[in-house]
Coordinates of C-alpha atoms and ligand atoms in Angstrom, one line a residue:
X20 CA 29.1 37.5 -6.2
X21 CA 32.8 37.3 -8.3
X22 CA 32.7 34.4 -10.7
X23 CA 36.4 33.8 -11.8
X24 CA 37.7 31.8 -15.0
X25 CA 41.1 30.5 -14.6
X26 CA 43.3 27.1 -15.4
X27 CA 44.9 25.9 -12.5
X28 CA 47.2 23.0 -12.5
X29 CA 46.3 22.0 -15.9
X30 CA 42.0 22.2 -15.0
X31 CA 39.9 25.2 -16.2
X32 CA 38.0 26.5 -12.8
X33 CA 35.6 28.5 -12.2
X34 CA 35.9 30.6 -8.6
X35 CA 33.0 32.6 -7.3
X36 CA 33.5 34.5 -3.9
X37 CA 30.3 35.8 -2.1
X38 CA 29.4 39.0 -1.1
X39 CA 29.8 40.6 2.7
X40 CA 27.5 38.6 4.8
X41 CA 26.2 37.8 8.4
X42 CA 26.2 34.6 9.1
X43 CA 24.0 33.4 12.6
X44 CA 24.4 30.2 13.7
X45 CA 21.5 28.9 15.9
X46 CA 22.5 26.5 18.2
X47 CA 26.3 27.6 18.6
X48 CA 27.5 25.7 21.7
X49 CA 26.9 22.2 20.2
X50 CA 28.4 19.6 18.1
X51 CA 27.6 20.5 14.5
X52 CA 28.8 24.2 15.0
X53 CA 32.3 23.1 16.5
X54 CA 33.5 20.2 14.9
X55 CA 32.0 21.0 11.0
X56 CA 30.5 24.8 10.7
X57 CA 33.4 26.6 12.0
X58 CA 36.0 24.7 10.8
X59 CA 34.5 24.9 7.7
X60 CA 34.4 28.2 7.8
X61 CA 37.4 29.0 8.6
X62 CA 39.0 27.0 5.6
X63 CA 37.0 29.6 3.1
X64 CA 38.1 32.1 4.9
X65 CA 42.0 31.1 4.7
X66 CA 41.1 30.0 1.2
X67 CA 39.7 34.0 0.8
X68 CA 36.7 33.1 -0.1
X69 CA 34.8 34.8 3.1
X70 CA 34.1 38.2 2.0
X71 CA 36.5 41.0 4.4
X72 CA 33.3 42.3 5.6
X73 CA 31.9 38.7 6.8
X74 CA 30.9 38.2 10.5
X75 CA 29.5 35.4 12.6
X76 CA 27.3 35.6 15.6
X77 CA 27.3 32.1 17.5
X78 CA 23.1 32.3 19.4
X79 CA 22.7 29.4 22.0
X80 CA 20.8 28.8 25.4
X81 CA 23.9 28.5 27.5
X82 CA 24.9 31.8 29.1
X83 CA 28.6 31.8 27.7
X84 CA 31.6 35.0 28.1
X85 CA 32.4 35.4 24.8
X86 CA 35.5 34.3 25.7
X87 CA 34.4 31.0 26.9
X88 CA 32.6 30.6 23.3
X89 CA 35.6 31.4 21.4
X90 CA 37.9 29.0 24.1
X91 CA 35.4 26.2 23.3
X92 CA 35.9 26.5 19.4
X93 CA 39.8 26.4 19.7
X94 CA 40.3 23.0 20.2
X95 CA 38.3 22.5 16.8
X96 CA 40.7 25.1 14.9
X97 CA 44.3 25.5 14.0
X98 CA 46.5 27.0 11.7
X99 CA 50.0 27.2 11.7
X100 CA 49.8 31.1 11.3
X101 CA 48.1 31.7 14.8
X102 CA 47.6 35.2 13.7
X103 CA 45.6 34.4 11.0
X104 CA 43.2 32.3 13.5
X105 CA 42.8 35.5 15.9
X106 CA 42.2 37.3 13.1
X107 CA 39.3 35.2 11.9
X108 CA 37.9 34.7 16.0
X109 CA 37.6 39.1 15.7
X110 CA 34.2 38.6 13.2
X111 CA 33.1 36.1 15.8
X112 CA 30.3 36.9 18.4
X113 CA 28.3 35.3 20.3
X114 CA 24.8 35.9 21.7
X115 CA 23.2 33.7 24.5
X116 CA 18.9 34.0 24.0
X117 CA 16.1 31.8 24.5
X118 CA 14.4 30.4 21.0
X119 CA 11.0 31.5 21.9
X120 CA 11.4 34.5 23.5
X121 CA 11.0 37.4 20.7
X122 CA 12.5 39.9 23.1
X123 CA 15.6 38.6 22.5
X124 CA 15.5 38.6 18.3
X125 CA 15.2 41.9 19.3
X126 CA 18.5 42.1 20.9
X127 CA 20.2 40.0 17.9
X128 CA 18.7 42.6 15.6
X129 CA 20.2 45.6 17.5
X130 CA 23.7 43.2 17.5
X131 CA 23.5 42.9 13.8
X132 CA 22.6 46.8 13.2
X133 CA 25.6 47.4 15.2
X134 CA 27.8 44.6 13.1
X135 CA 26.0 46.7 10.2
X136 CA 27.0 50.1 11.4
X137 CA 31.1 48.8 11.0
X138 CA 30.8 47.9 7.4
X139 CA 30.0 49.6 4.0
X140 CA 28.3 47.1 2.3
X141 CA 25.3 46.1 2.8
X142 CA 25.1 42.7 4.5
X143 CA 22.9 39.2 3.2
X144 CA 22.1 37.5 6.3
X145 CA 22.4 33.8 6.6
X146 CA 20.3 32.1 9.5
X147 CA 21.9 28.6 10.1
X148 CA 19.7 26.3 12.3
X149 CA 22.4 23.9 13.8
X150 CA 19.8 22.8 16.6
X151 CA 17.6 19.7 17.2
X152 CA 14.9 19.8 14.5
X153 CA 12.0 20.0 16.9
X154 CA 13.1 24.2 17.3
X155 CA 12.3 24.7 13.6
X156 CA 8.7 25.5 14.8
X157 CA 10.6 27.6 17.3
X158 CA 13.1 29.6 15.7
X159 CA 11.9 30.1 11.9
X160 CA 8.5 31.9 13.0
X161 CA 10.5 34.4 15.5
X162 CA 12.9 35.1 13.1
X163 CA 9.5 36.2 10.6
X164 CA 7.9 37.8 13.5
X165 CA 11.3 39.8 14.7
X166 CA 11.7 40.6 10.9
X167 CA 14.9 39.4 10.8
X168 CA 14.3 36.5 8.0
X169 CA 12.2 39.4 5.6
X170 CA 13.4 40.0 2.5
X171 CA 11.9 42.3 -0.1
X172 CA 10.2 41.8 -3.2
X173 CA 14.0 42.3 -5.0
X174 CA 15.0 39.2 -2.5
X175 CA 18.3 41.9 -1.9
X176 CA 19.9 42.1 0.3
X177 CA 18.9 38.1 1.3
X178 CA 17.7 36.5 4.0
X179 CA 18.4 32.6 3.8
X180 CA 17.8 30.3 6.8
X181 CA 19.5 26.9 6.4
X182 CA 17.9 23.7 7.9
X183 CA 20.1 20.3 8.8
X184 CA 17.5 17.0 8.4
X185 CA 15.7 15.5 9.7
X186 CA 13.1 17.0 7.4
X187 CA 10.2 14.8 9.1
X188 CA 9.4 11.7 9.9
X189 CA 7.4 10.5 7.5
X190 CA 4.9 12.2 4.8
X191 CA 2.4 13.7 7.1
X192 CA 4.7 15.6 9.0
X193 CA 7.6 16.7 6.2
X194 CA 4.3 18.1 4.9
X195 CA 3.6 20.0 8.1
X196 CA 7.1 21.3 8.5
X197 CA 7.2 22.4 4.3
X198 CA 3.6 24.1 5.6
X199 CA 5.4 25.8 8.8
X200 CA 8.3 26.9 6.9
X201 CA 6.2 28.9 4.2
X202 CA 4.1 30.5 6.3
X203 CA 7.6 32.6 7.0
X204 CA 9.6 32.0 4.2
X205 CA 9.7 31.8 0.6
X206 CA 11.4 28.5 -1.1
X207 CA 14.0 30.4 -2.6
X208 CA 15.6 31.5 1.1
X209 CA 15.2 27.8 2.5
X210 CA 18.5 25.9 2.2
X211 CA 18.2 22.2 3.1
X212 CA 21.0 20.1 3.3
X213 CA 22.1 16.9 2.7
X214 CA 26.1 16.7 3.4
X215 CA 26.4 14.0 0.8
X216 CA 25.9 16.4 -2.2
X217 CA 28.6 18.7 -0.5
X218 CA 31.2 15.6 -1.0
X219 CA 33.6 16.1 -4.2
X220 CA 32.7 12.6 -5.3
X221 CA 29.5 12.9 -4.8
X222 CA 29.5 15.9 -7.0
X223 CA 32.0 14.1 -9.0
X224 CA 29.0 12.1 -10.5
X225 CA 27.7 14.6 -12.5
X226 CA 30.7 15.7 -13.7
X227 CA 31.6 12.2 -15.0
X228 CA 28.4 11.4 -16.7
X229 CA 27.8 14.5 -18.3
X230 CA 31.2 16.2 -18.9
X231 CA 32.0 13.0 -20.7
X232 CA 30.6 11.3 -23.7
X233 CA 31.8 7.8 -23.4
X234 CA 29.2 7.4 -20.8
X235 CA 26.1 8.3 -21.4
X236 CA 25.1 6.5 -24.3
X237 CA 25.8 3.7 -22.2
X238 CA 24.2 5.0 -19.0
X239 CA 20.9 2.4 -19.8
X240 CA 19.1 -0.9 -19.5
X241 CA 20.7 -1.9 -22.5
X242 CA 24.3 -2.0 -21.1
X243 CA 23.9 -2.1 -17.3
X244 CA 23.2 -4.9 -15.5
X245 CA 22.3 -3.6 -12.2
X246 CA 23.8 -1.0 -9.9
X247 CA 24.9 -1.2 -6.2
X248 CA 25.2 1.7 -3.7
X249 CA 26.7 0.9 -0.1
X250 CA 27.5 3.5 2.6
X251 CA 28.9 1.1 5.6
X252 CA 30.0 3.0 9.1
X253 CA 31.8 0.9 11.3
X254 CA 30.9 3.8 14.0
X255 CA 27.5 3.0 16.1
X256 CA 24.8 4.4 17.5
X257 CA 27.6 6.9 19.4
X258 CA 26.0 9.4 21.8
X259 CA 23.3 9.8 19.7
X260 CA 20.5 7.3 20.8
X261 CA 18.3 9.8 22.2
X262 CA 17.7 10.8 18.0
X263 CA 18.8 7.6 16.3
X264 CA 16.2 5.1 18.3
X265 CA 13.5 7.3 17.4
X266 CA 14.5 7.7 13.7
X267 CA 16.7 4.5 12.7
X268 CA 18.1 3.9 9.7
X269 CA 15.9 4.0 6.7
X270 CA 15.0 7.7 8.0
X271 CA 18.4 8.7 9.1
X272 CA 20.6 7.7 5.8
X273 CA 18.2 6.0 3.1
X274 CA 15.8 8.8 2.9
X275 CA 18.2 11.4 1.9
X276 CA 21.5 10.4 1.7
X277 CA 21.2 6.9 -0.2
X278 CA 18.3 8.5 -2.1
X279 CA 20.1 11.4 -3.0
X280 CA 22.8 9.3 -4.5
X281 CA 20.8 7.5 -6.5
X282 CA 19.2 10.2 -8.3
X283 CA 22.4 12.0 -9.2
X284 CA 23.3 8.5 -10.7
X285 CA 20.3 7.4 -12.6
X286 CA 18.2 11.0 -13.6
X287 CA 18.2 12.4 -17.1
X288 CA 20.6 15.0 -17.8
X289 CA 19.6 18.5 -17.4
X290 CA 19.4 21.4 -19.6
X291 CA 22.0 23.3 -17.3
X292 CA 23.8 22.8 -14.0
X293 CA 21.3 25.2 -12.1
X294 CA 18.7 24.7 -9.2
X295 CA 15.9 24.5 -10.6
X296 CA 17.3 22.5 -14.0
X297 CA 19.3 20.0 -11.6
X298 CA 16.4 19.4 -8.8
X299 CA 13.5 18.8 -11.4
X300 CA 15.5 16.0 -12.8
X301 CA 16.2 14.8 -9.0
X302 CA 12.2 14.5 -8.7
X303 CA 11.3 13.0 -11.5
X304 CA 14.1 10.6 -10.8
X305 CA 12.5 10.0 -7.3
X306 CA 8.6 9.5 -8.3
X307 CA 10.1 6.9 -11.0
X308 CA 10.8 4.3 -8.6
X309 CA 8.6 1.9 -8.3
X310 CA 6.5 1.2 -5.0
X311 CA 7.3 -1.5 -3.0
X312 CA 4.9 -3.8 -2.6
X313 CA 4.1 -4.2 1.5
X314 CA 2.4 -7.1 1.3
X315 CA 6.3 -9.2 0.3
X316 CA 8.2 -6.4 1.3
X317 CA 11.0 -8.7 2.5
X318 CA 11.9 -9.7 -1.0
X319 CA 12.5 -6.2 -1.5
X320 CA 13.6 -4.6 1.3
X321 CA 15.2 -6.2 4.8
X322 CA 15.6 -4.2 7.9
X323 CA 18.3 -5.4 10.7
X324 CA 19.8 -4.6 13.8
X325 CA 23.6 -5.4 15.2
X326 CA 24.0 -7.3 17.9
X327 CA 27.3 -8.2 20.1
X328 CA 30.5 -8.7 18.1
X329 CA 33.9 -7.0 17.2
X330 CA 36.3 -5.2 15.3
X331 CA 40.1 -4.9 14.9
X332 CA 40.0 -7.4 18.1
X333 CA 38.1 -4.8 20.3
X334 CA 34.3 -6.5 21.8
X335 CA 31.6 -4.4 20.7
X336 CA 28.1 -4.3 22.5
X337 CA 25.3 -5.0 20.5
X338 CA 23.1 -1.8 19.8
X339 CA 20.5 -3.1 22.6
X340 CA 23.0 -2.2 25.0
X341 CA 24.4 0.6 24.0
X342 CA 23.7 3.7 25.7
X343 CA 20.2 5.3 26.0
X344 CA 18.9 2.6 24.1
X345 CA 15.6 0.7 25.4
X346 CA 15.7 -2.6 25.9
X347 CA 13.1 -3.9 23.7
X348 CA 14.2 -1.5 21.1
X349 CA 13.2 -2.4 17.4
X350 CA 14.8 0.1 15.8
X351 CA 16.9 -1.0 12.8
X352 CA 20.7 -0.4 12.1
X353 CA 21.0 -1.9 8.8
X354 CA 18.7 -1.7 5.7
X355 CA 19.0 -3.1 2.2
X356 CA 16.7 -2.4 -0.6
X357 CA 16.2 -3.6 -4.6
X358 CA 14.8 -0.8 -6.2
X359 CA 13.5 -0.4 -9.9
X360 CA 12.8 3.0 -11.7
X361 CA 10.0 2.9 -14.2
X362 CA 11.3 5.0 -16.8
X363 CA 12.7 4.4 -20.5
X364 CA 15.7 4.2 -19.2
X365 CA 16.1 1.2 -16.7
X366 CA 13.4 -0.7 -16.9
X367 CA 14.6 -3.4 -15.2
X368 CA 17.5 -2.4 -14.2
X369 CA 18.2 -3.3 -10.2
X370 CA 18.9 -0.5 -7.7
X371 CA 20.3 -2.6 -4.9
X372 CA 20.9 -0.1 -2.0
X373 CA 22.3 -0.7 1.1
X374 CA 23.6 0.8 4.6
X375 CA 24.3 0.5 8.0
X376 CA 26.3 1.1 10.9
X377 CA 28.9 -0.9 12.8
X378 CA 29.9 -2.8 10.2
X379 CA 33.5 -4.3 9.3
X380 CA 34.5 -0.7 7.6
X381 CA 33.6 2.5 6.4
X382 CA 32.9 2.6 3.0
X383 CA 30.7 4.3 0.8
X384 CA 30.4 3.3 -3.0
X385 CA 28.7 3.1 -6.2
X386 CA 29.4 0.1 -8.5
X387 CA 27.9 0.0 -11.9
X388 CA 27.8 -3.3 -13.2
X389 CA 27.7 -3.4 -17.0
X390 CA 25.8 -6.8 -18.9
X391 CA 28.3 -9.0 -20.3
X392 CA 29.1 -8.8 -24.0
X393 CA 26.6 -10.6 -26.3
X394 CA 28.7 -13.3 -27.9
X395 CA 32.4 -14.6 -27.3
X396 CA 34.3 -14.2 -30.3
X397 CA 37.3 -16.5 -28.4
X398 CA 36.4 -19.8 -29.6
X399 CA 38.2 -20.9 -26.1
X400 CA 36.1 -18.8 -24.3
X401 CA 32.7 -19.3 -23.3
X402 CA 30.5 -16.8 -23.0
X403 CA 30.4 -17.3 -19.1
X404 CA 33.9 -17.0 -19.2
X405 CA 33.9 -13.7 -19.9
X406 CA 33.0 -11.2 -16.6
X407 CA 31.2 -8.3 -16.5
X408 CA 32.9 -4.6 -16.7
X409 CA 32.4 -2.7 -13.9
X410 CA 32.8 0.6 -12.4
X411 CA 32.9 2.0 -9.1
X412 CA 32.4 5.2 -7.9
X413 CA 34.5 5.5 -4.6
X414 CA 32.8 7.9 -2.4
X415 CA 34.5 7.6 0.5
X416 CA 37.5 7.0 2.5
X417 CA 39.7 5.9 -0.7
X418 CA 37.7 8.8 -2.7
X419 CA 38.5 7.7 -6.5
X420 CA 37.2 5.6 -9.6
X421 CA 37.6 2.3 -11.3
X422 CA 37.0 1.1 -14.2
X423 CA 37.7 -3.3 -13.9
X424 CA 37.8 -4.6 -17.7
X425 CA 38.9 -7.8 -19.6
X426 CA 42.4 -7.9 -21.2
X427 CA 44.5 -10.6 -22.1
X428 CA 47.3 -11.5 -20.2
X429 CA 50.7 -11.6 -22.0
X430 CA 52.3 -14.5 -23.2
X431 CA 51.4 -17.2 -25.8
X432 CA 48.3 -18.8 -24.6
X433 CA 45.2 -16.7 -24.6
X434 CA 44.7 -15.7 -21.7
X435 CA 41.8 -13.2 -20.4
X436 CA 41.4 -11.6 -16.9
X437 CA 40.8 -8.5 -14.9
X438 CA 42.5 -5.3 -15.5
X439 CA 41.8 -2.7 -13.0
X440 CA 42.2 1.1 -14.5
X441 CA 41.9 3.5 -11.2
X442 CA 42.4 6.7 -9.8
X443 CA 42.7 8.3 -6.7
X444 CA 42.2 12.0 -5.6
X445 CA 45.0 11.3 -3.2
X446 CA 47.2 10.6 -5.7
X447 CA 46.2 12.6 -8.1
X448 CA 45.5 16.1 -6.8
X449 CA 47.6 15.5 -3.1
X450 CA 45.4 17.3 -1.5
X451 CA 43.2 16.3 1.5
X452 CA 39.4 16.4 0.5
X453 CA 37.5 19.4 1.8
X454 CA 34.8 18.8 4.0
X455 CA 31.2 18.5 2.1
X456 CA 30.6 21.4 4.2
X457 CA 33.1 23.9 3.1
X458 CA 31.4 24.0 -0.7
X459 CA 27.5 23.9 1.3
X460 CA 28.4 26.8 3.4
X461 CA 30.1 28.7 0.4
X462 CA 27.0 27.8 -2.3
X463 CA 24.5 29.1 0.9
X464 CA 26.9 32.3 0.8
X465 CA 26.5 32.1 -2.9
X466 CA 22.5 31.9 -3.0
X467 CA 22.7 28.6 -5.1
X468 CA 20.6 26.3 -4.1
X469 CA 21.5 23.6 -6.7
X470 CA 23.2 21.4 -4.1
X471 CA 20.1 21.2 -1.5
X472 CA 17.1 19.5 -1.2
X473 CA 14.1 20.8 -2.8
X474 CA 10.5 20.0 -0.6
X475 CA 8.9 18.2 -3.8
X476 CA 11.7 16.1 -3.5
X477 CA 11.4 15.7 0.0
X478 CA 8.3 14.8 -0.5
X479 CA 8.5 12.2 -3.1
X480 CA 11.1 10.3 -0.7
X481 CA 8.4 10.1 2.3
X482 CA 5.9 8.9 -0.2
X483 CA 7.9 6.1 -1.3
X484 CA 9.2 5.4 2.6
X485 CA 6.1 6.1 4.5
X486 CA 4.2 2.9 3.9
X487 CA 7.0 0.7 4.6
X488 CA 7.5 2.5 8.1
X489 CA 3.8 2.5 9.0
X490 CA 4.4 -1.8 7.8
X491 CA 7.4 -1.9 10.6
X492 CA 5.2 -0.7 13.0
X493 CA 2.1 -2.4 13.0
X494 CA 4.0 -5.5 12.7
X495 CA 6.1 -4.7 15.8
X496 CA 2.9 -3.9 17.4
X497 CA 1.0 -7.2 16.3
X498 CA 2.2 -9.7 13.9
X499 CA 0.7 -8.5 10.5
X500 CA -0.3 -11.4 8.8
X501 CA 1.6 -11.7 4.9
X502 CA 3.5 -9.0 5.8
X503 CA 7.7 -10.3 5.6
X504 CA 8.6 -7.1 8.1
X505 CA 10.9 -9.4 10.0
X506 CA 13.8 -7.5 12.2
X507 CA 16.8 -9.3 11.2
X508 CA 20.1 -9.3 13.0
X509 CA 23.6 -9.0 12.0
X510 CA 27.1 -9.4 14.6
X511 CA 28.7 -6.2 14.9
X512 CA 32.1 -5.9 12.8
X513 CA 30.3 -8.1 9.7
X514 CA 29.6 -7.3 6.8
X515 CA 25.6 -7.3 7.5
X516 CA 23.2 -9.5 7.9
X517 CA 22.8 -12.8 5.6
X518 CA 19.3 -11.2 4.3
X519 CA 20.5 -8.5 2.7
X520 CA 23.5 -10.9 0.4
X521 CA 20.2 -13.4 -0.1
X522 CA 18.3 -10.2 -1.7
X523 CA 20.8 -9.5 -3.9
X524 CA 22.1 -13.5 -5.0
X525 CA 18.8 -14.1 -5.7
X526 CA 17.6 -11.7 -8.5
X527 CA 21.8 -12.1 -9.2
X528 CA 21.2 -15.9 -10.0
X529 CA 17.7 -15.1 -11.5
X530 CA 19.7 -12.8 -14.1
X531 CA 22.3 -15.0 -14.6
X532 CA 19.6 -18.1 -16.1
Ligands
LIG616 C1 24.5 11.7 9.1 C2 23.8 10.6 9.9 O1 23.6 12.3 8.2 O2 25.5 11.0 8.2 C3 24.8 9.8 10.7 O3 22.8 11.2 10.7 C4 25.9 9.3 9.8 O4 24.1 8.8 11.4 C5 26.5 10.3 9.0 O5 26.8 8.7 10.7 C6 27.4 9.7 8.0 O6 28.1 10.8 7.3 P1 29.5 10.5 6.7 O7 29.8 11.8 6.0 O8 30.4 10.2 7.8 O9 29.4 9.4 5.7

């Protein structure tokens, strides 16, 4: 690895380009690898930050020419230097095997001698396992078993396999898979990703809390009211029911992405921005909230489900009809939680966390609502005159900050309203965003693992979920008696359903006596 110091448009940066590696992508004729890896990939290589001596083998079931492979990834890839493109599709390969068939590892291990035999350096190898998550058990022993995921006692050259979620579906079996994957590989090569930490904003969190120090003396029960994080697609279930009407929502965004958020937003600082440093905190963070109590678990946390409805004029079916999707289907599209964190620092401060598809928009957000000011000085002006300061964290489209504050108002009379300081990355820096998965597939490239999901934390996230799930289903399955599990419904194109604003009004108005 190159680490490089330079100021660039005013910012002090730090650059570090990766070593020559192989990169095999597992599951090469689908989805993920088309419309995020390789054009991913192909930005840090235009960006030079792929190493000259980088290749890619594509491995999938379907018995495609290499020509048709690379044809199929065209459409996903341009550049207005075409020779640069070709020249990137020459370290592209692709390989067609079946998962369990260690006869053919053997072949992809004699394809990357070969790849080996071209260059001088020696090569890390990066195993990327773009497929559904029920190959894990699959792919992760063969690769052991073929040798091809072994590293040495130095851990150089590396082996490190990357996994996409989901990482279970509940304790029990995240603790099966953690089980499976040691058996073969040591946590140090296992790179699990949640997309969200690859998102500049995202990252952007840290940065503002602890490169700053107007914030963090703040950052606490004593100044913050509550906190609000909202990720809202206006996308539904897609193509994707087959997945998302086994897993549902709480699974498929609170457990990782919503939870992740938080934790960047409410752990302690760490000593260093380094794995181990960053992800301790991340835990901690995680075991600090408190359980939610299953026997009134609807004053904490609502599930819901869209129905029939519209947006931008166009009808939308409700997500019973939607393809693939069984008719009696329970499985919820919305959830909103109030979460508290038993720790110093926010006792009793609200986490109110919400998400959901087909909603109005797409939004993701983080608003940090400060308490009001003690006591008015303006003898005009009442104490609950005055509004609360707040600050939101724009994840995502409009990625930016604001900061809304009281000022008065020119003229004569006093006067006091909002003033709204903000900025935009569009604005500021021009630039589109890169894709969360360009910095991933660089830090995997890198060997830093400080951006992925360690398994305590994993862990800690099903041990907080699980109970609520196994509520869900045994109250689909017979009415539980106490237990407030009810499946509520919201119209497609709104902003959710009426539960989730009642959660939040009524510890608001309980706050406000
Ligand atoms: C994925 C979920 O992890 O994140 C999808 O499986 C969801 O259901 C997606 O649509 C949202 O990601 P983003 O980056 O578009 O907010």
């Amino acid at each position: 690895m190159s680490i490089y110091n330079n100021y660039h448009g005013g910012a002090l940066c730090t650059e570090s380009r990766p070593q020559a590696n192989l990169l095999v992508i597992f599951g090469a004729s689908g989805d993920l690898t088309r419309r995020k890896l390789m054009p991913a990939l192909y930005q840090l290589y235009r960006r030079g930050l792929l190493h000259e001596d980088s290749y890619i083998v594509g491995c999938a079931r379907s018995a495609l020419s290499q020509t048709q492979f690379l044809s199929g990834l065209r459409g996903f890839l341009s550049d207005e230097e075409p020779e640069r493109l070709e020249h990137f599709l020459q370290r592209l390969s692709y390989l067609h095997l079946a998962y369990d068939n260690l006869s053919d590892y053997a072949r992809l291990a004699h394809h990357i001698e070969s790849i080996q035999a071209k260059v001088d350096s020696e090569l890390n190898h990066l195993f990327y396992l773009a497929t559904p998550a029920s190959l894990y058990p699959v792919i992760v022993p063969m690769l052991h078993r073929s040798g091809l995921s072994v590293e040495d006692y130095s851990g150089k050259p590396w082996r490190h396999v990357v996994l996409e979620k989901p990482f279970g579906k509940d304790l029990e079996s995240a603790e099966a898979l953690d089980r499976m994957l040691h058996q073969s590989l040591q946590e140090r090569q296992i790179y699990r990703i949640d997309h969200y930490l690859g998102k500049e904003t995202v990252q952007n969190i840290l940065m503002l809390r602890f490169a700053n120090i107007i914030f963090e003396p703040i950052w606490n029960s004593s100044y913050i009211e509550h906190v609000q994080i909202s990720t809202a697609e206006s996308v539904g279930v897609e193509r994707r029911a087959g997945y998302y009407d086994a897993a549902g929502q709480l699974r498929d965004m609170f457990q990782n992405h919503m939870l992740a958020m938080l934790s960047l937003v409410a752990m302690e600082p760490p000593a260093q921005f380094e794995a181990e440093a960053l992800r301790d905190e991340q835990v901690k963070l995680i075991r600090a909230i408190r359980p939610l109590p299953i026997e009134s678990i609807g004053q904490h946390l609502i599930r819901a489900q869209y129905g029939p409805g519209e947006i931008a004029g166009q009808a939308l079916p409700g997500y019973l009809e939607e393809e693939n999707v069984p008719a009696q289907s329970r499985t919820e599209t919305y959830v909103a939680a109030k979460l508290f964190i038993d720790n110093w620092r926010w006792r009793g401060v609200p986490f109110y966390l919400r998400t959901g598809k087909r909603l109005s928009r797409k939004l993701s957000e983080i608003a940090i609502t400060f308490k009001k000011p003690p006591h008015s000085i303006f003898a005009q002006l009442d104490i609950e005159n005055l509004q609360r300061d707040v600050l939101v964290l724009n994840v995502q489209p409009d990625e930016g900050m604001s900061l809304s504050i009281q000022a008065k108002q020119p003229g004569p009379k006093l006067c006091i309203g909002h003033l709204n300081l903000e900025f935009s990355y569009a604005q500021q820096f021009g630039a589109q965003m890169p894709d969360a998965y360009e910095r991933l597939l660089l830090d995997c490239m890198l060997g830093d693992q400080t951006l992925f999901i360690r398994s305590d934390a994993i862990a800690a996230a099903w041990k907080l979920l699980t109970p609520i799930l196994q509520a869900w289903q045994r109250s689909d399955k017979q009415q539980l008696p106490g237990c407030s599990c009810a499946l509520h419904h919201y119209q497609a194109g709104s902003e959710g359903p009426a539960a989730a604003e009642k959660l939040f009004t009524q510890w608001r108005s309980l706050n406000d006596c």
